[in-house]
Short mmCIF file of C-alpha atoms in Angstrom, two decimals:
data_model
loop_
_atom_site.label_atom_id
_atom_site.label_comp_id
_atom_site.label_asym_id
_atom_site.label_seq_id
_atom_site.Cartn_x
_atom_site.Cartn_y
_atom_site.Cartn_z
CA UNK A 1 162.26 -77.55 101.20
CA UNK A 2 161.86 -80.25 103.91
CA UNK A 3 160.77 -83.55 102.90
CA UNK A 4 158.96 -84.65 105.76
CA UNK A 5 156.02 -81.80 105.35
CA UNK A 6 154.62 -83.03 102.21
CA UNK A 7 152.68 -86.31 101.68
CA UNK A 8 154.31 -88.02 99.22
CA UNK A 9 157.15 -87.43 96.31
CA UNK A 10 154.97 -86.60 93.99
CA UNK A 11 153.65 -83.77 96.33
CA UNK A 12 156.49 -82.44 97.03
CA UNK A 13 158.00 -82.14 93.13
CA UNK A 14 154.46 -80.93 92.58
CA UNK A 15 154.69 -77.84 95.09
CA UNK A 16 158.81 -77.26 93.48
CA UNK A 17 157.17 -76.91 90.19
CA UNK A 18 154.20 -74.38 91.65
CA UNK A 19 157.15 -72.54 93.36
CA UNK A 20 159.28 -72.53 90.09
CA UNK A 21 157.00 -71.25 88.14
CA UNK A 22 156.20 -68.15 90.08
CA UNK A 23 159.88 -67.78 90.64
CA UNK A 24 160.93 -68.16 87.11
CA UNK A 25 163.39 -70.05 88.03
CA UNK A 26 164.70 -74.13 87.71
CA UNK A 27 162.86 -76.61 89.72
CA UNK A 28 165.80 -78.61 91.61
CA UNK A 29 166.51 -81.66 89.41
CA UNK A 30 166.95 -83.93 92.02
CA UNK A 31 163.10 -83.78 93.13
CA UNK A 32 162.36 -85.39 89.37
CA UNK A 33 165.30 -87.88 88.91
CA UNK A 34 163.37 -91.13 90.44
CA UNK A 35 159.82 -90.14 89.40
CA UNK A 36 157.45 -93.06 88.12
CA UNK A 37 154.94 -92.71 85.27
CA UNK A 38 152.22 -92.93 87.59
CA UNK A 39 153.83 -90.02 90.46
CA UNK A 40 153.91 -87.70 87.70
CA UNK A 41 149.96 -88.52 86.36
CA UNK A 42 149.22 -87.72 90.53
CA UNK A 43 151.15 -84.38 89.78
CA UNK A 44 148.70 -83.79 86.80
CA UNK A 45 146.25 -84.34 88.58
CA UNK A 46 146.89 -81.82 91.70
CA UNK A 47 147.82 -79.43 89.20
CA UNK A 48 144.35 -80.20 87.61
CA UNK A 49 142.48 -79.77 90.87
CA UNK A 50 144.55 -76.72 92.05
CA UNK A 51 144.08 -74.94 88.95
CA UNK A 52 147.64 -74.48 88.38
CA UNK A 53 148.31 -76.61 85.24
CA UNK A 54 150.04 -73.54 83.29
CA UNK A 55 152.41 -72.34 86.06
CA UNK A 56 153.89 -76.11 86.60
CA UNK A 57 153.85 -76.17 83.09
CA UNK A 58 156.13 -73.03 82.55
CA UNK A 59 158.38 -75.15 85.55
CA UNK A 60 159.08 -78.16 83.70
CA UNK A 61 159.94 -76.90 80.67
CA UNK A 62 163.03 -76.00 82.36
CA UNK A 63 164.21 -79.58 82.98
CA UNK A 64 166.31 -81.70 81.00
CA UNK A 65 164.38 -83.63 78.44
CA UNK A 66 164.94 -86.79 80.54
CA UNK A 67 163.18 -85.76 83.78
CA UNK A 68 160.30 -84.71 81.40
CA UNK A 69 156.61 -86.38 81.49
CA UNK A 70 156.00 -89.24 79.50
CA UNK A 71 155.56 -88.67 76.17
CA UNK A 72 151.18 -89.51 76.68
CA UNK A 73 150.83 -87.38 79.61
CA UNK A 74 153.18 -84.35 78.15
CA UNK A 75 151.13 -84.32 75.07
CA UNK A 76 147.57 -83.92 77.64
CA UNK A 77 149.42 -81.13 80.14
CA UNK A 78 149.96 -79.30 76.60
CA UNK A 79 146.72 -79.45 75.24
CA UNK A 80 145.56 -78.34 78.56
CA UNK A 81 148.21 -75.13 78.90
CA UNK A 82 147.25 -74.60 75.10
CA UNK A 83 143.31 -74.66 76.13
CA UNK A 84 144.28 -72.30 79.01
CA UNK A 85 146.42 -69.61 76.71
CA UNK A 86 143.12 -69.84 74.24
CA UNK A 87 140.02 -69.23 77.08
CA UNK A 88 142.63 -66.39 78.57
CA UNK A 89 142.84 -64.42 75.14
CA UNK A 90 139.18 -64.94 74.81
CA UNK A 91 138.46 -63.88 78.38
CA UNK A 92 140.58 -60.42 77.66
CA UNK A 93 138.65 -59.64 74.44
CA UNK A 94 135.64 -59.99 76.55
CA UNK A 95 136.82 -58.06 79.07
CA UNK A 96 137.30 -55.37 77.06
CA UNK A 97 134.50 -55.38 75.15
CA UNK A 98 132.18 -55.34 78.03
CA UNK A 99 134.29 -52.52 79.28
CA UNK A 100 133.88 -50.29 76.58
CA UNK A 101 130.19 -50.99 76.63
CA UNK A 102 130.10 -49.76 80.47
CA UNK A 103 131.90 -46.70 79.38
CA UNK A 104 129.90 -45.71 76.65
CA UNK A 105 127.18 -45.53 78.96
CA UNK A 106 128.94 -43.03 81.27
CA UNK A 107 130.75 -45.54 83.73
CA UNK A 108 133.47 -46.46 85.28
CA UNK A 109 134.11 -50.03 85.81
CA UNK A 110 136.59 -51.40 87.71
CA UNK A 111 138.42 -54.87 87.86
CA UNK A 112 138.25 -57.04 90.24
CA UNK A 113 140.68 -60.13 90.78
CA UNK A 114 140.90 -62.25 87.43
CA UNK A 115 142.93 -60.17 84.70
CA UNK A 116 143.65 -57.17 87.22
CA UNK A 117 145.85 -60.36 89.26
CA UNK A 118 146.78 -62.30 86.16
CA UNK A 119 149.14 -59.27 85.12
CA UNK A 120 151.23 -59.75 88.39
CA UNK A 121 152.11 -63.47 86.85
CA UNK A 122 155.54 -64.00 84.70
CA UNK A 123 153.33 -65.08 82.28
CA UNK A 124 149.45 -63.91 82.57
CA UNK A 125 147.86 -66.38 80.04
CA UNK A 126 149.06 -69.16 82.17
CA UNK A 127 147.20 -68.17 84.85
CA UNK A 128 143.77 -70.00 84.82
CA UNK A 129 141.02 -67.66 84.87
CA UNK A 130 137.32 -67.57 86.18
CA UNK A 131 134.69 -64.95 85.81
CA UNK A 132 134.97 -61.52 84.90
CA UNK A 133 134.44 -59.59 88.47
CA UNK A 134 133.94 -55.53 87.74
CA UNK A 135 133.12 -53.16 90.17
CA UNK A 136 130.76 -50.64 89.85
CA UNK A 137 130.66 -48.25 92.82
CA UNK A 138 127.63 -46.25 93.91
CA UNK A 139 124.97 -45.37 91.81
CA UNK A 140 126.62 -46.55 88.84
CA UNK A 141 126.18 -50.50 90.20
CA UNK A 142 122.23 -50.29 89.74
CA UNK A 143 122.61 -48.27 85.81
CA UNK A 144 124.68 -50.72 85.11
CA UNK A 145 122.42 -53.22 85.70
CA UNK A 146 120.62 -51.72 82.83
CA UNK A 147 122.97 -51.69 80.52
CA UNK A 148 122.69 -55.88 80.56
CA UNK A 149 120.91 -57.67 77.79
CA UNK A 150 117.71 -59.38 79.12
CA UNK A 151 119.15 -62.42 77.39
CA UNK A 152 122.01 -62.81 79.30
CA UNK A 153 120.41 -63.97 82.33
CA UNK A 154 120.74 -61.31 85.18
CA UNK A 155 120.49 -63.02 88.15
CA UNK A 156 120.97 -61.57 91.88
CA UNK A 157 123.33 -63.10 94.49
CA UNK A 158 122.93 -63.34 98.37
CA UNK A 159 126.23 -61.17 98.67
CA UNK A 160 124.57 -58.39 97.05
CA UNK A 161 126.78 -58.94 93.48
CA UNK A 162 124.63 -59.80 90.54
CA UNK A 163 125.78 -61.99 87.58
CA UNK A 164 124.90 -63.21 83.77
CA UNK A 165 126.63 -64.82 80.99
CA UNK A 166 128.30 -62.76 78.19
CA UNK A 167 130.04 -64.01 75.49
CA UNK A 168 130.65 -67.89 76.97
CA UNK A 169 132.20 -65.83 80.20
CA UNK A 170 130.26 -65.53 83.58
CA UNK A 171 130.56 -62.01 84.54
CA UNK A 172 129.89 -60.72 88.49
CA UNK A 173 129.01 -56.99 88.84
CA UNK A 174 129.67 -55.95 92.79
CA UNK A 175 128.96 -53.18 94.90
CA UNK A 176 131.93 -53.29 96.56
CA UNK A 177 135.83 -53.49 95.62
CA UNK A 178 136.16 -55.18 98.72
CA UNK A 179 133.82 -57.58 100.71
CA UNK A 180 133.60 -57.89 104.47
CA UNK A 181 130.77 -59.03 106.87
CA UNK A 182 131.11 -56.44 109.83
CA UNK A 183 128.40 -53.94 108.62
CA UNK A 184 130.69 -51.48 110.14
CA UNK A 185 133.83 -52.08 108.87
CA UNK A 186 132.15 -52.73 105.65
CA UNK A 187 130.49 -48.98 105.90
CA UNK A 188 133.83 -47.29 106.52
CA UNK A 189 136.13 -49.62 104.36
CA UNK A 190 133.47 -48.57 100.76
CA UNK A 191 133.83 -44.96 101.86
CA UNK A 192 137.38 -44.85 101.84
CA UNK A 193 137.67 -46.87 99.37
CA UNK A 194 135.37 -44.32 97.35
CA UNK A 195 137.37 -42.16 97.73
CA UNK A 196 140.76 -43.54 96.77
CA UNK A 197 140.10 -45.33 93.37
CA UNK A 198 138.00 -41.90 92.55
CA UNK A 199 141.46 -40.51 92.74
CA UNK A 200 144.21 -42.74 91.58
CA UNK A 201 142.14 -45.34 88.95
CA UNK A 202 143.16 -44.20 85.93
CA UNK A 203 140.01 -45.34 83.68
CA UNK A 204 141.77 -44.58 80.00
CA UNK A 205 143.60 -47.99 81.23
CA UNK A 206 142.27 -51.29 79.00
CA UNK A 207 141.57 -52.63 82.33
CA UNK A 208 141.32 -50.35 85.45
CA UNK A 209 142.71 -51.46 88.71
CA UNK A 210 142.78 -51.14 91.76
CA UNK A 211 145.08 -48.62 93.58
CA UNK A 212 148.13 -51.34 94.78
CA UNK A 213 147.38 -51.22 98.62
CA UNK A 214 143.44 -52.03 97.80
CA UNK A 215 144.07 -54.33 95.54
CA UNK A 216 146.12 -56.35 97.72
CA UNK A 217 143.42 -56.65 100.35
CA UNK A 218 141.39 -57.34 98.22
CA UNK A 219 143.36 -60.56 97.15
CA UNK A 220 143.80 -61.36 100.82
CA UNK A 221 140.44 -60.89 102.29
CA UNK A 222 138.96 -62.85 99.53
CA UNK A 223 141.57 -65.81 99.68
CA UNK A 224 140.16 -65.39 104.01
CA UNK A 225 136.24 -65.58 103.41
CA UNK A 226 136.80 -68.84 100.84
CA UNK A 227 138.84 -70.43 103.85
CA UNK A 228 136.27 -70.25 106.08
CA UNK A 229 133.66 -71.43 103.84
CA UNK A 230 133.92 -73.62 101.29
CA UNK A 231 137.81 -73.28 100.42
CA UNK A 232 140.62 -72.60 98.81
CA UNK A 233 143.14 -73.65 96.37
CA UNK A 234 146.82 -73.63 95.71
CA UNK A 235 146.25 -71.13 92.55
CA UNK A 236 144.52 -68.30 95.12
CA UNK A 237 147.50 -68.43 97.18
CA UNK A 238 149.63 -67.61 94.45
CA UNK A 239 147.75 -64.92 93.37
CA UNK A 240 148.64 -63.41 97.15
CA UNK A 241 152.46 -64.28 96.17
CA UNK A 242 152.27 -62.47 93.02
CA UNK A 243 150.63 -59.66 94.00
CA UNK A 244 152.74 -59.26 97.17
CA UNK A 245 155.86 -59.94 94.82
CA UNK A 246 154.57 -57.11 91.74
CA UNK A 247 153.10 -54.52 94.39
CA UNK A 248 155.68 -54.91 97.26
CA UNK A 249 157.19 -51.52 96.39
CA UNK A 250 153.96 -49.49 94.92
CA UNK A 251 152.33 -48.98 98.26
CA UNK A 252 153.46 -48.07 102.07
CA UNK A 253 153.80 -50.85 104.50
CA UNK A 254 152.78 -48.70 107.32
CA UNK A 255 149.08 -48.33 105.56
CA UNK A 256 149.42 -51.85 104.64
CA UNK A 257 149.63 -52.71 108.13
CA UNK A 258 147.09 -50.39 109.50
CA UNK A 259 144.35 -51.71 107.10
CA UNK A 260 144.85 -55.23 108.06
CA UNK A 261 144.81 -54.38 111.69
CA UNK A 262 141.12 -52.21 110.91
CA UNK A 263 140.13 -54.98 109.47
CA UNK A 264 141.15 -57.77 111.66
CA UNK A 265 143.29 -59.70 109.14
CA UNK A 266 146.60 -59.16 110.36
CA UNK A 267 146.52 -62.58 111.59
CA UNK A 268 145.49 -64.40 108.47
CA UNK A 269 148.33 -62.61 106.90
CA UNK A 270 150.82 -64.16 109.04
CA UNK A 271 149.36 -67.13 108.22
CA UNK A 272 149.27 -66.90 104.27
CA UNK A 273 153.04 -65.44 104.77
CA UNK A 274 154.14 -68.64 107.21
CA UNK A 275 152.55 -71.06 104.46
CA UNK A 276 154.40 -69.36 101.81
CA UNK A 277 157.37 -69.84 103.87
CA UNK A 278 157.24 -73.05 104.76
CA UNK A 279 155.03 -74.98 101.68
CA UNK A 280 156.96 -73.15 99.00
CA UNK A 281 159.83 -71.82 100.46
CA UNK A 282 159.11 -68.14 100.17
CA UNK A 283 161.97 -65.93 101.84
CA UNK A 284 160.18 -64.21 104.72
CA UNK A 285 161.89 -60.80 103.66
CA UNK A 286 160.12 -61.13 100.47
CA UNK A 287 156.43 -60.67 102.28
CA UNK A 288 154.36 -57.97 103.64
CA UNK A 289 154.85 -57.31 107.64
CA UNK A 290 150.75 -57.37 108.76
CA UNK A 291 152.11 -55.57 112.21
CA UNK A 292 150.63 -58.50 114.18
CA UNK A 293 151.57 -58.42 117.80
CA UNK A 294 149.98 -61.53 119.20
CA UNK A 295 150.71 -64.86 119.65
CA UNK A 296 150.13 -66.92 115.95
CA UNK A 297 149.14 -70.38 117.44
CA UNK A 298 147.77 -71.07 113.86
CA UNK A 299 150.16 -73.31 111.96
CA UNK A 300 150.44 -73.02 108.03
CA UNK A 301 149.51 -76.89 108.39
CA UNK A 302 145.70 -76.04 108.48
CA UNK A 303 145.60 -74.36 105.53
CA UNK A 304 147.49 -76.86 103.61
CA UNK A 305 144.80 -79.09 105.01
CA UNK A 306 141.78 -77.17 103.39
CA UNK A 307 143.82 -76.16 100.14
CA UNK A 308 144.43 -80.39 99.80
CA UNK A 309 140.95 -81.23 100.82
CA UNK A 310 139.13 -78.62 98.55
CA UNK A 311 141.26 -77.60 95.65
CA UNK A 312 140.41 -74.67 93.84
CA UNK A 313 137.76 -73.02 95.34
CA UNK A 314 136.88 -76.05 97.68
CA UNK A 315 136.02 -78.03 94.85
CA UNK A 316 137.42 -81.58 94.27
CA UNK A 317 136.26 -81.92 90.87
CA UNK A 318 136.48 -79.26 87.90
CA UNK A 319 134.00 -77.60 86.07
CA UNK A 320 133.90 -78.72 82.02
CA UNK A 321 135.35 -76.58 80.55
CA UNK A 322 138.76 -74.34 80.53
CA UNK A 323 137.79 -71.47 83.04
CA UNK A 324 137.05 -73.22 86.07
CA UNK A 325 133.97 -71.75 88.20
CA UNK A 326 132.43 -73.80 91.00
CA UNK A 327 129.21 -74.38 90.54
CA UNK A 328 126.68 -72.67 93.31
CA UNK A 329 126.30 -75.45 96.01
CA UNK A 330 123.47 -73.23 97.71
CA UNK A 331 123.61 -71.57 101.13
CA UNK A 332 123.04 -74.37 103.10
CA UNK A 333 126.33 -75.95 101.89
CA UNK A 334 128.30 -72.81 102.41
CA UNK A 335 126.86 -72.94 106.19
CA UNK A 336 127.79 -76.25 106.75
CA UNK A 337 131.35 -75.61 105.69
CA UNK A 338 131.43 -72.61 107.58
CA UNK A 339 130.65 -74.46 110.88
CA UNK A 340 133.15 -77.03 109.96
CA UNK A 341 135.61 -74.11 110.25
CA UNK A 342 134.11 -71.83 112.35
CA UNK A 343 137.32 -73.02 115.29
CA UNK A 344 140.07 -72.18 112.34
CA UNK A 345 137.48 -68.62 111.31
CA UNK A 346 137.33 -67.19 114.53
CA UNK A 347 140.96 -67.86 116.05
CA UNK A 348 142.05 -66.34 112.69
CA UNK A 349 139.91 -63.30 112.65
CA UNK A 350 137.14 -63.37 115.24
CA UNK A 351 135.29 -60.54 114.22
CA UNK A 352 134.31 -61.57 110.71
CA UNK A 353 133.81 -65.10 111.64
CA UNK A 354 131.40 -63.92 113.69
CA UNK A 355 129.78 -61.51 110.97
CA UNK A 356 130.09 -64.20 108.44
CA UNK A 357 127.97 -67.04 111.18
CA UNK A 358 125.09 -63.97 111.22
CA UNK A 359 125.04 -63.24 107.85
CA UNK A 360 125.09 -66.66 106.68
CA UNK A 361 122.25 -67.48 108.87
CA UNK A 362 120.08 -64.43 108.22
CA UNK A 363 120.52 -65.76 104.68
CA UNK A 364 119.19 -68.92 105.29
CA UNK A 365 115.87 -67.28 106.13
CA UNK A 366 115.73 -65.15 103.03
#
């Protein structure tokens, strides 16, 4: 990797061990020879704010006992990974309990993001997780509504989802598997989408999934709409590497690269594939070909500005708490982020920008 891209030492062990860890392989020793007590408390801490504690963890533990943390901060980053293996295993129990629930009530849930990504990781429980995102499609979004406790807290969100709290977890129910602005697009993209879980989600699974090519836009459009808005963090871009890396051969690239070009993400995939590249030192043959024909005058450097500025989900600081959610920071705050972007949105994918700006400002009069 070259030195002069990162900001510091510290930085650039930091992204070795993020790239190690989703490699499974050994972090280059030489990055951690000279490192001071306090460089490696700044690596705890962008690990902290990227959400990506437990896959720098897994990383290290491949070093020599010498190029180790200190003893004080080792015995912290363990607590944490311990914390994060506990809320995961609790987060999978609710998961399926809440699933069963839906099914005894005649639907068929299907999951979004979260667990359905955290299986693509070496080692799942050391991804951190958020909410539990299910998809209901159809009719069965509004009965299962219903099937909520009035205790729990239903509340409805501008993007249509709804949410409440079950069992210490926040759970989002949505009424699509995949979100878009363009009313159009949007229209066309649920239909289809109908139509293909309906006939390769296999819902005897503990946790249904997505077919692969759906599920991987899904990762990518979502990882898009956060970067306009309010941002994104180092842990969403590996779940786009891991799901690239576990999918690459369950779907056809020629479909792949017609959806993204429907769409009108093919150039935000070049994008998350050049930062890949060049941040973490992806091979390029490893990534999926978007079939973009223009000229990419986007440089992976912008998004490594918003993933340092915002952290995981755009936040700076963390929630309490082991499964990291950012708190609602209204409309008004998304907007304001948006227009901050809105030259970065709509040279990556003009279309949606533009859908996004309308939406978001119809919103504001709601």
């Amino acid at each position: 990797m070259q030195s002069t891209i990162y900001n510091s030492p510290a930085e650039e062990a930091f992204m070795a061990l993020v790239r190690s860890g989703l490699r499974d392989t050994v972090p280059a020793e030489s990055l951690f020879e000279s490192l001071r007590a306090d460089e490696w408390e700044e690596i705890y801490r962008m690990a902290r704010r990227q959400t990506v504690c437990g896959i720098c963890y897994a990383a290290f533990c491949r070093l020599p006992d010498r190029l180790l943390p200190p003893h004080t901060l080792l015995t912290r980053w363990v607590a944490r990974v311990d914390a994060i293996e506990t809320a995961n295993r609790a987060m999978a129990h609710a998961t399926s309990s809440l699933i069963a629930t839906l099914r005894l009530a005649g639907l068929h849930p299907v999951v979004q993001k979260g667990l359905s990504v955290a299986r693509h990781y070496p080692n799942p429980e050391l991804r951190e997780c958020g909410d539990i995102d299910l998809w209901l499609p159809g009719p069965e979004f509004d009965k299962a509504k219903t099937v909520v406790s009035p205790s729990a807290g239903l509340k409805h969100n501008p993007d249509g989802s709804v949410s409440f709290s079950y069992r210490g977890f926040v759970v989002e129910f949505h009424r699509q598997l995949i979100n878009v602005s363009s009313p159009m697009i949007s229209q066309d993209l649920d239909s289809f989408t109908r139509r293909a879980c309906a006939a390769e989600v296999s819902h005897d699974d503990r946790y249904p999934s997505p077919p692969p090519l759906f599920e991987l836009l899904l990762v990518s459009i979502h990882i898009m709409r956060h970067a306009f808005g309010t941002g994104v963090g180092l842990r969403q871009i590996c779940d786009y590497y891991c799901t690239v890396k576990a999918l690459c051969d369950s779907y056809d690239p020629y479909k792949f690269e017609r959806a993204c070009h429907l769409t009108g993400i093919s150039k935000w995939i070049e994008i998350l594939n050049g930062f890949l590249v060049r941040y973490l030192d992806i091979p390029a043959e490893e990534l999926p070909s978007s079939g973009f024909k223009g000229k990419n005058n986007v440089s992976p450097d912008v998004l490594m500005r918003i993933i340092r500025e915002g952290g995981n989900f755009g936040l700076h600081q963390q929630e309490p708490g082991i499964c990291d959610k950012p708190r609602a920071k209204g409309k008004m705050h998304t907007l304001v982020m948006f227009f901050r972007r809105s030259r970065f949105a709509a040279s990556v994918a003009p279309f949606e920008a533009f859908w996004c700006f309308v939406r978001l400002l119809l919103g504001q009069l709601r």
